[in-house]
Amino acid sequence: MLRAGIVGLPNVGKSTMFNALVANAKAEAANFPFCTIEPNVGVVSVPDARLEVLAKLNSSQKIVPTRIEFVDIAGLVKGASEGEGLGNQFLANIREVDAIVHMVRCFDDDDIIHVDGSVDSVRDIEVINLELVLADLAQVEKRITRLRKQAKNDKNAQAEVELLEKISTVLNDGESVRSMNLSEDDLLMIKPLGLLTNKPIIYATNVAEDDLATGNSWVEEVREFAKDEEARVVVVSAQVESELVELSEAETKDFLEALGVEEGGLKSLIRATYDLLGLRTYLTTGEQESRAWTIIAGMKAPQAAAVIHTDFEKKFIKAETISYEDLIATGSKNGAKEKGLLRLEGKDYIVQEGDVIEFRIGG
């Protein structure tokens, strides 16, 4: 299961949001720096309205959504790359995740301490980003030093040194590795380093309740900042989400309508993170269950079948496939078949987002 790490300065709402993400998790949320020391981990269902529709269509006994893992990582501070505020430990936690959700404080509240004494969203982002850059730079330079002697007689080592020197130049300019648009071969070469600034990123702007529908000037500053690296920005309100956890479905709907939004931002964040990780969903449905399955974008049918059971890849024969939209439009599998919309796909078929599949497996 792929993991997304929630990072940011202390007291920006990370643990409050994490508690809302995994309503049953008991991540400690308190008003002082370094409240979170060991990372909290929670598995989160990815919202997918298609499952409800399929379940009704097939009278499914249960619904099983797909899931991703979120990790609540302790607040970083200036100097983290040099060990400040247990920084080395926290940076190591970030190395273990596949994507970063960078939570940014975009609300003012005198009762909640800001480590720098005032709210400045872009400054806060730059503090965290600089620490990630400095941590990567130290990692890269250490690797270059180790390889230099070996590179004299080893072409592979020489190629790695050349690549790392290019990366070092970019990092010294304060830029991220992901801004370099490296080739697949280059990415494979540096993968063991687990470079922090090479991880895909989403900026989650945490706003006050009244700003959830419209955002505010801090959110606009973050959006402008994020344009340069083509990063996504999602508006959330940790406080609103923490309140929604306690409400019934009807109460939640009324509360959100009063705020002028359809959802609190949390569902958007989960979906955006799922997509950021390069994940896609195919669906299976029947009387027993309607279920979403996670695959990596570009997976072929036998690999997708292996997500259900590893033996299915070897025993794969065909994938009986229909798009979700076509299935709903025709009302049933038989209806889709009559209109020629049900397809038998082979081993080279690349599974598409929203495919409803029944695999034919040999003995």
mmCIF file of N, CA and C in Angstrom, residues 212-291:
data_model
loop_
_atom_site.group_PDB
_atom_site.id
_atom_site.type_symbol
_atom_site.label_atom_id
_atom_site.label_comp_id
_atom_site.label_asym_id
_atom_site.label_seq_id
_atom_site.Cartn_x
_atom_site.Cartn_y
_atom_site.Cartn_z
ATOM 1 N N LEU A 212 -13.774 28.419 4.102
ATOM 2 C CA LEU A 212 -13.736 27.140 3.399
ATOM 3 C C LEU A 212 -14.317 27.249 1.985
ATOM 4 N N ALA A 213 -15.392 27.994 1.839
ATOM 5 C CA ALA A 213 -16.052 28.105 0.530
ATOM 6 C C ALA A 213 -15.281 28.996 -0.439
ATOM 7 N N THR A 214 -14.668 30.045 0.070
ATOM 8 C CA THR A 214 -14.078 31.061 -0.813
ATOM 9 C C THR A 214 -12.552 31.119 -0.778
ATOM 10 N N GLY A 215 -11.930 30.499 0.243
ATOM 11 C CA GLY A 215 -10.493 30.665 0.415
ATOM 12 C C GLY A 215 -10.197 32.041 0.983
ATOM 13 N N ASN A 216 -8.939 32.438 0.932
ATOM 14 C CA ASN A 216 -8.553 33.770 1.416
ATOM 15 C C ASN A 216 -7.255 34.189 0.740
ATOM 16 N N SER A 217 -6.712 35.314 1.149
ATOM 17 C CA SER A 217 -5.512 35.836 0.477
ATOM 18 C C SER A 217 -4.316 34.898 0.651
ATOM 19 N N TRP A 218 -4.222 34.229 1.809
ATOM 20 C CA TRP A 218 -3.119 33.280 2.010
ATOM 21 C C TRP A 218 -3.219 32.108 1.034
ATOM 22 N N VAL A 219 -4.442 31.622 0.829
ATOM 23 C CA VAL A 219 -4.654 30.519 -0.116
ATOM 24 C C VAL A 219 -4.229 30.940 -1.518
ATOM 25 N N GLU A 220 -4.584 32.162 -1.913
ATOM 26 C CA GLU A 220 -4.207 32.653 -3.246
ATOM 27 C C GLU A 220 -2.694 32.748 -3.383
ATOM 28 N N GLU A 221 -2.017 33.142 -2.307
ATOM 29 C CA GLU A 221 -0.549 33.197 -2.337
ATOM 30 C C GLU A 221 0.046 31.811 -2.533
ATOM 31 N N VAL A 222 -0.540 30.818 -1.875
ATOM 32 C CA VAL A 222 -0.056 29.443 -2.024
ATOM 33 C C VAL A 222 -0.283 28.959 -3.458
ATOM 34 N N ARG A 223 -1.459 29.268 -4.005
ATOM 35 C CA ARG A 223 -1.754 28.856 -5.387
ATOM 36 C C ARG A 223 -0.745 29.463 -6.365
ATOM 37 N N GLU A 224 -0.417 30.733 -6.152
ATOM 38 C CA GLU A 224 0.552 31.400 -7.027
ATOM 39 C C GLU A 224 1.923 30.747 -6.888
ATOM 40 N N PHE A 225 2.296 30.439 -5.656
ATOM 41 C CA PHE A 225 3.584 29.783 -5.388
ATOM 42 C C PHE A 225 3.639 28.411 -6.055
ATOM 43 N N ALA A 226 2.543 27.662 -5.955
ATOM 44 C CA ALA A 226 2.512 26.283 -6.452
ATOM 45 C C ALA A 226 2.562 26.193 -7.971
ATOM 46 N N LYS A 227 2.208 27.287 -8.663
ATOM 47 C CA LYS A 227 2.202 27.275 -10.129
ATOM 48 C C LYS A 227 3.565 26.916 -10.693
ATOM 49 N N ASP A 228 4.619 27.437 -10.069
ATOM 50 C CA ASP A 228 5.973 27.244 -10.593
ATOM 51 C C ASP A 228 6.362 25.774 -10.671
ATOM 52 N N GLU A 229 5.906 24.975 -9.705
ATOM 53 C CA GLU A 229 6.258 23.555 -9.745
ATOM 54 C C GLU A 229 5.068 22.687 -10.144
ATOM 55 N N GLU A 230 4.013 23.341 -10.651
ATOM 56 C CA GLU A 230 2.815 22.643 -11.127
ATOM 57 C C GLU A 230 2.268 21.692 -10.057
ATOM 58 N N ALA A 231 2.293 22.163 -8.822
ATOM 59 C CA ALA A 231 1.785 21.371 -7.701
ATOM 60 C C ALA A 231 0.310 21.679 -7.472
ATOM 61 N N ARG A 232 -0.398 20.729 -6.921
ATOM 62 C CA ARG A 232 -1.817 20.919 -6.635
ATOM 63 C C ARG A 232 -2.002 21.639 -5.312
ATOM 64 N N VAL A 233 -3.110 22.361 -5.228
ATOM 65 C CA VAL A 233 -3.494 23.027 -3.987
ATOM 66 C C VAL A 233 -4.924 22.606 -3.652
ATOM 67 N N VAL A 234 -5.129 22.133 -2.430
ATOM 68 C CA VAL A 234 -6.459 21.747 -1.966
ATOM 69 C C VAL A 234 -6.786 22.577 -0.730
ATOM 70 N N VAL A 235 -7.994 23.134 -0.693
ATOM 71 C CA VAL A 235 -8.432 23.918 0.467
ATOM 72 C C VAL A 235 -9.160 22.997 1.443
ATOM 73 N N VAL A 236 -8.702 22.982 2.682
ATOM 74 C CA VAL A 236 -9.313 22.145 3.719
ATOM 75 C C VAL A 236 -9.494 22.987 4.988
ATOM 76 N N SER A 237 -10.316 22.495 5.874
ATOM 77 C CA SER A 237 -10.432 23.104 7.199
ATOM 78 C C SER A 237 -10.386 21.979 8.216
ATOM 79 N N ALA A 238 -9.253 21.858 8.878
ATOM 80 C CA ALA A 238 -9.084 20.790 9.860
ATOM 81 C C ALA A 238 -10.126 20.889 10.965
ATOM 82 N N GLN A 239 -10.445 22.122 11.344
ATOM 83 C CA GLN A 239 -11.422 22.321 12.412
ATOM 84 C C GLN A 239 -12.805 21.841 11.991
ATOM 85 N N VAL A 240 -13.194 22.180 10.762
ATOM 86 C CA VAL A 240 -14.493 21.722 10.251
ATOM 87 C C VAL A 240 -14.532 20.201 10.195
ATOM 88 N N GLU A 241 -13.450 19.609 9.671
ATOM 89 C CA GLU A 241 -13.419 18.151 9.545
ATOM 90 C C GLU A 241 -13.490 17.462 10.906
ATOM 91 N N SER A 242 -12.871 18.059 11.910
ATOM 92 C CA SER A 242 -12.908 17.467 13.250
ATOM 93 C C SER A 242 -14.324 17.512 13.825
ATOM 94 N N GLU A 243 -15.095 18.516 13.413
ATOM 95 C CA GLU A 243 -16.487 18.612 13.862
ATOM 96 C C GLU A 243 -17.389 17.652 13.093
ATOM 97 N N LEU A 244 -17.102 17.466 11.803
ATOM 98 C CA LEU A 244 -17.930 16.582 10.977
ATOM 99 C C LEU A 244 -17.884 15.138 11.455
ATOM 100 N N VAL A 245 -16.756 14.738 12.033
ATOM 101 C CA VAL A 245 -16.594 13.370 12.520
ATOM 102 C C VAL A 245 -17.686 13.003 13.514
ATOM 103 N N GLU A 246 -18.151 14.003 14.273
ATOM 104 C CA GLU A 246 -19.130 13.763 15.334
ATOM 105 C C GLU A 246 -20.579 13.834 14.838
ATOM 106 N N LEU A 247 -20.797 14.224 13.575
ATOM 107 C CA LEU A 247 -22.157 14.464 13.089
ATOM 108 C C LEU A 247 -22.705 13.296 12.284
ATOM 109 N N SER A 248 -24.020 13.204 12.239
ATOM 110 C CA SER A 248 -24.683 12.215 11.399
ATOM 111 C C SER A 248 -24.609 12.673 9.943
ATOM 112 N N GLU A 249 -25.017 11.807 9.031
ATOM 113 C CA GLU A 249 -24.973 12.148 7.609
ATOM 114 C C GLU A 249 -25.863 13.360 7.308
ATOM 115 N N ALA A 250 -27.052 13.369 7.896
ATOM 116 C CA ALA A 250 -27.988 14.486 7.661
ATOM 117 C C ALA A 250 -27.444 15.778 8.258
ATOM 118 N N GLU A 251 -26.880 15.692 9.465
ATOM 119 C CA GLU A 251 -26.305 16.870 10.115
ATOM 120 C C GLU A 251 -25.115 17.410 9.334
ATOM 121 N N THR A 252 -24.304 16.490 8.798
ATOM 122 C CA THR A 252 -23.144 16.883 7.995
ATOM 123 C C THR A 252 -23.579 17.665 6.762
ATOM 124 N N LYS A 253 -24.607 17.164 6.097
ATOM 125 C CA LYS A 253 -25.108 17.832 4.897
ATOM 126 C C LYS A 253 -25.581 19.248 5.226
ATOM 127 N N ASP A 254 -26.344 19.385 6.311
ATOM 128 C CA ASP A 254 -26.855 20.703 6.716
ATOM 129 C C ASP A 254 -25.724 21.658 7.080
ATOM 130 N N PHE A 255 -24.735 21.135 7.802
ATOM 131 C CA PHE A 255 -23.608 21.955 8.243
ATOM 132 C C PHE A 255 -22.825 22.479 7.036
ATOM 133 N N LEU A 256 -22.540 21.598 6.077
ATOM 134 C CA LEU A 256 -21.771 22.000 4.902
ATOM 135 C C LEU A 256 -22.558 22.970 4.032
ATOM 136 N N GLU A 257 -23.868 22.748 3.917
ATOM 137 C CA GLU A 257 -24.702 23.676 3.143
ATOM 138 C C GLU A 257 -24.663 25.075 3.753
ATOM 139 N N ALA A 258 -24.665 25.116 5.087
ATOM 140 C CA ALA A 258 -24.601 26.416 5.774
ATOM 141 C C ALA A 258 -23.276 27.116 5.500
ATOM 142 N N LEU A 259 -22.219 26.339 5.269
ATOM 143 C CA LEU A 259 -20.906 26.912 4.965
ATOM 144 C C LEU A 259 -20.747 27.231 3.478
ATOM 145 N N GLY A 260 -21.695 26.762 2.657
ATOM 146 C CA GLY A 260 -21.651 27.035 1.225
ATOM 147 C C GLY A 260 -20.782 26.088 0.433
ATOM 148 N N VAL A 261 -20.572 24.860 0.954
ATOM 149 C CA VAL A 261 -19.745 23.864 0.251
ATOM 150 C C VAL A 261 -20.467 22.525 0.222
ATOM 151 N N GLU A 262 -20.056 21.670 -0.734
ATOM 152 C CA GLU A 262 -20.640 20.330 -0.827
ATOM 153 C C GLU A 262 -19.901 19.343 0.064
ATOM 154 N N GLU A 263 -18.609 19.570 0.242
ATOM 155 C CA GLU A 263 -17.807 18.721 1.125
ATOM 156 C C GLU A 263 -16.733 19.576 1.784
ATOM 157 N N GLY A 264 -16.196 19.075 2.898
ATOM 158 C CA GLY A 264 -15.286 19.885 3.690
ATOM 159 C C GLY A 264 -13.888 20.051 3.139
ATOM 160 N N GLY A 265 -13.560 19.367 2.084
ATOM 161 C CA GLY A 265 -12.214 19.442 1.516
ATOM 162 C C GLY A 265 -11.422 18.180 1.761
ATOM 163 N N LEU A 266 -11.813 17.422 2.783
ATOM 164 C CA LEU A 266 -11.087 16.204 3.137
ATOM 165 C C LEU A 266 -11.176 15.161 2.026
ATOM 166 N N LYS A 267 -12.384 14.975 1.483
ATOM 167 C CA LYS A 267 -12.556 14.003 0.400
ATOM 168 C C LYS A 267 -11.745 14.421 -0.823
ATOM 169 N N SER A 268 -11.731 15.716 -1.091
ATOM 170 C CA SER A 268 -10.940 16.220 -2.225
ATOM 171 C C SER A 268 -9.457 15.944 -2.007
ATOM 172 N N LEU A 269 -9.006 16.107 -0.767
ATOM 173 C CA LEU A 269 -7.600 15.857 -0.438
ATOM 174 C C LEU A 269 -7.250 14.388 -0.637
ATOM 175 N N ILE A 270 -8.120 13.492 -0.185
ATOM 176 C CA ILE A 270 -7.863 12.055 -0.336
ATOM 177 C C ILE A 270 -7.788 11.689 -1.815
ATOM 178 N N ARG A 271 -8.760 12.164 -2.591
ATOM 179 C CA ARG A 271 -8.776 11.842 -4.020
ATOM 180 C C ARG A 271 -7.558 12.427 -4.734
ATOM 181 N N ALA A 272 -7.199 13.668 -4.387
ATOM 182 C CA ALA A 272 -6.042 14.312 -5.023
ATOM 183 C C ALA A 272 -4.752 13.570 -4.680
ATOM 184 N N THR A 273 -4.635 13.100 -3.448
ATOM 185 C CA THR A 273 -3.449 12.343 -3.031
ATOM 186 C C THR A 273 -3.374 11.019 -3.770
ATOM 187 N N TYR A 274 -4.503 10.366 -3.901
ATOM 188 C CA TYR A 274 -4.589 9.092 -4.624
ATOM 189 C C TYR A 274 -4.098 9.271 -6.057
ATOM 190 N N ASP A 275 -4.563 10.330 -6.702
ATOM 191 C CA ASP A 275 -4.180 10.599 -8.079
ATOM 192 C C ASP A 275 -2.708 10.997 -8.169
ATOM 193 N N LEU A 276 -2.242 11.773 -7.195
ATOM 194 C CA LEU A 276 -0.845 12.217 -7.163
ATOM 195 C C LEU A 276 0.113 11.028 -7.115
ATOM 196 N N LEU A 277 -0.294 9.973 -6.426
ATOM 197 C CA LEU A 277 0.535 8.778 -6.302
ATOM 198 C C LEU A 277 0.549 7.940 -7.581
ATOM 199 N N GLY A 278 -0.180 8.414 -8.593
ATOM 200 C CA GLY A 278 -0.219 7.675 -9.859
ATOM 201 C C GLY A 278 -1.092 6.446 -9.775
ATOM 202 N N LEU A 279 -2.095 6.484 -8.896
ATOM 203 C CA LEU A 279 -2.963 5.337 -8.698
ATOM 204 C C LEU A 279 -4.219 5.449 -9.549
ATOM 205 N N ARG A 280 -4.744 4.306 -9.940
ATOM 206 C CA ARG A 280 -5.993 4.235 -10.680
ATOM 207 C C ARG A 280 -6.874 3.164 -10.045
ATOM 208 N N THR A 281 -8.153 3.199 -10.371
ATOM 209 C CA THR A 281 -9.104 2.269 -9.774
ATOM 210 C C THR A 281 -9.856 1.506 -10.855
ATOM 211 N N TYR A 282 -9.919 0.174 -10.716
ATOM 212 C CA TYR A 282 -10.891 -0.578 -11.497
ATOM 213 C C TYR A 282 -11.874 -1.195 -10.519
ATOM 214 N N LEU A 283 -13.014 -1.626 -11.032
ATOM 215 C CA LEU A 283 -14.121 -2.034 -10.170
ATOM 216 C C LEU A 283 -14.574 -3.448 -10.497
ATOM 217 N N THR A 284 -14.998 -4.167 -9.461
ATOM 218 C CA THR A 284 -15.679 -5.443 -9.649
ATOM 219 C C THR A 284 -17.005 -5.351 -8.920
ATOM 220 N N THR A 285 -18.011 -6.040 -9.440
ATOM 221 C CA THR A 285 -19.331 -5.938 -8.812
ATOM 222 C C THR A 285 -20.130 -7.218 -9.002
ATOM 223 N N GLY A 286 -20.926 -7.533 -8.016
ATOM 224 C CA GLY A 286 -21.777 -8.717 -8.038
ATOM 225 C C GLY A 286 -22.649 -8.736 -6.802
ATOM 226 N N GLU A 287 -23.368 -9.829 -6.608
ATOM 227 C CA GLU A 287 -24.268 -9.909 -5.456
ATOM 228 C C GLU A 287 -23.511 -9.890 -4.129
ATOM 229 N N GLN A 288 -22.331 -10.498 -4.107
ATOM 230 C CA GLN A 288 -21.571 -10.554 -2.855
ATOM 231 C C GLN A 288 -21.011 -9.195 -2.467
ATOM 232 N N GLU A 289 -20.381 -8.491 -3.427
ATOM 233 C CA GLU A 289 -19.803 -7.190 -3.100
ATOM 234 C C GLU A 289 -19.562 -6.357 -4.350
ATOM 235 N N SER A 290 -19.518 -5.048 -4.157
ATOM 236 C CA SER A 290 -19.000 -4.119 -5.160
ATOM 237 C C SER A 290 -17.725 -3.548 -4.566
ATOM 238 N N ARG A 291 -16.645 -3.639 -5.341
ATOM 239 C CA ARG A 291 -15.328 -3.356 -4.750
ATOM 240 C C ARG A 291 -14.446 -2.553 -5.699
#
